[in-house]
Amino acid sequence: KIRDNQMTKNLRVALDWTPNTNHTGFYVALEKGWYSEKGLEVEILSPSPEYSDEETPARSLVNGRAELCVAPTESVLSCWTSDKGVRPVAVAALLQHDTSAIAVNANSNIKSMADLDGKTYASYGGRFEMAIVKQMILNAGGKGDVVETLPPKLECYFNHLVNGNPQPLMISSCM
């Protein structure tokens, strides 16, 4: 498309979660007009409330609803092993450290990954998530014996812990 005698490119960026501090740079660049200066018309997409396997940021990319997405490494790997034929590549790291963590209630007596053996784990349903968790348990000296449960998508996970639920779960923290 042409605007002010120069070509512009439309670019949709699918966020990995509701807008938060990890996305500040996208919004600052939009507000300051830095995208426009480079001929880009950027639309920032928050995840849908359904946030199902077909609506993850990586799936938005694969399905053509976004040109860029913010997604964890395991989402990129999942796309590479799917039957969709789209092979996304990582082009940037937004943060120096991964913000994913496994959280437990302080009263759970779980002090290491090995302590998750025989426990129920509240999963977000990621394709490789349980394989990763089981391998982490094995690496810590456990047997990798863990039961998966799937709480409702986008449930407030901190409430899960605050209300005394003993199940360990994967969270993403803003750093």
Short mmCIF file of C-alpha atoms in Angstrom, two decimals, residues 54-122:
data_model
loop_
_atom_site.label_atom_id
_atom_site.label_comp_id
_atom_site.label_asym_id
_atom_site.label_seq_id
_atom_site.Cartn_x
_atom_site.Cartn_y
_atom_site.Cartn_z
CA GLU A 54 -5.64 -22.95 17.49
CA GLU A 55 -5.57 -19.42 18.89
CA THR A 56 -2.07 -19.30 20.40
CA PRO A 57 0.22 -16.59 18.99
CA ALA A 58 2.27 -19.20 17.12
CA ARG A 59 -0.89 -20.68 15.59
CA SER A 60 -1.97 -17.17 14.55
CA LEU A 61 1.32 -16.96 12.65
CA VAL A 62 0.95 -20.42 11.11
CA ASN A 63 -2.68 -19.76 10.14
CA GLY A 64 -1.84 -16.41 8.49
CA ARG A 65 -3.56 -14.16 11.04
CA ALA A 66 -0.23 -12.55 12.06
CA GLU A 67 3.16 -11.95 10.47
CA LEU A 68 5.07 -11.91 13.78
CA CYS A 69 4.30 -13.40 17.17
CA VAL A 70 5.66 -13.37 20.68
CA ALA A 71 5.92 -17.00 21.71
CA PRO A 72 8.03 -19.36 23.81
CA THR A 73 10.54 -21.69 22.22
CA GLU A 74 8.31 -24.73 22.71
CA SER A 75 5.63 -23.08 20.54
CA VAL A 76 8.11 -22.67 17.70
CA LEU A 77 9.13 -26.33 18.07
CA SER A 78 5.50 -27.39 18.09
CA CYS A 79 4.90 -25.57 14.80
CA TRP A 80 7.92 -27.25 13.24
CA THR A 81 6.52 -30.67 14.10
CA SER A 82 2.93 -29.96 13.05
CA ASP A 83 1.40 -30.92 9.74
CA LYS A 84 0.71 -27.29 8.71
CA GLY A 85 3.97 -27.00 6.76
CA VAL A 86 4.86 -23.56 8.17
CA ARG A 87 8.29 -23.35 9.78
CA PRO A 88 8.54 -20.19 11.93
CA VAL A 89 11.96 -18.95 12.97
CA ALA A 90 13.01 -16.92 15.98
CA VAL A 91 14.12 -13.42 15.00
CA ALA A 92 14.59 -11.79 18.40
CA ALA A 93 14.57 -12.39 22.13
CA LEU A 94 12.53 -9.83 24.05
CA LEU A 95 14.06 -10.71 27.41
CA GLN A 96 17.42 -11.97 28.61
CA HIS A 97 15.82 -14.75 30.64
CA ASP A 98 12.83 -17.04 30.18
CA THR A 99 9.87 -15.87 32.25
CA SER A 100 8.33 -19.33 32.58
CA ALA A 101 8.47 -20.95 35.98
CA ILE A 102 6.92 -23.83 37.84
CA ALA A 103 5.20 -22.48 40.94
CA VAL A 104 3.98 -24.34 44.01
CA ASN A 105 2.19 -23.35 47.18
CA ALA A 106 4.77 -22.51 49.87
CA ASN A 107 3.22 -25.13 52.16
CA SER A 108 3.52 -27.94 49.60
CA ASN A 109 6.91 -29.33 50.77
CA ILE A 110 8.02 -29.34 47.12
CA LYS A 111 11.58 -28.03 47.14
CA SER A 112 12.93 -29.45 43.86
CA MET A 113 11.63 -30.89 40.61
CA ALA A 114 12.24 -34.42 41.96
CA ASP A 115 9.60 -33.70 44.61
CA LEU A 116 6.96 -33.55 41.87
CA ASP A 117 7.06 -37.35 41.52
CA GLY A 118 3.60 -38.76 42.23
CA LYS A 119 2.02 -35.29 42.31
CA THR A 120 -0.68 -33.75 40.13
CA TYR A 121 0.56 -30.94 37.87
CA ALA A 122 -1.80 -28.20 36.59
#
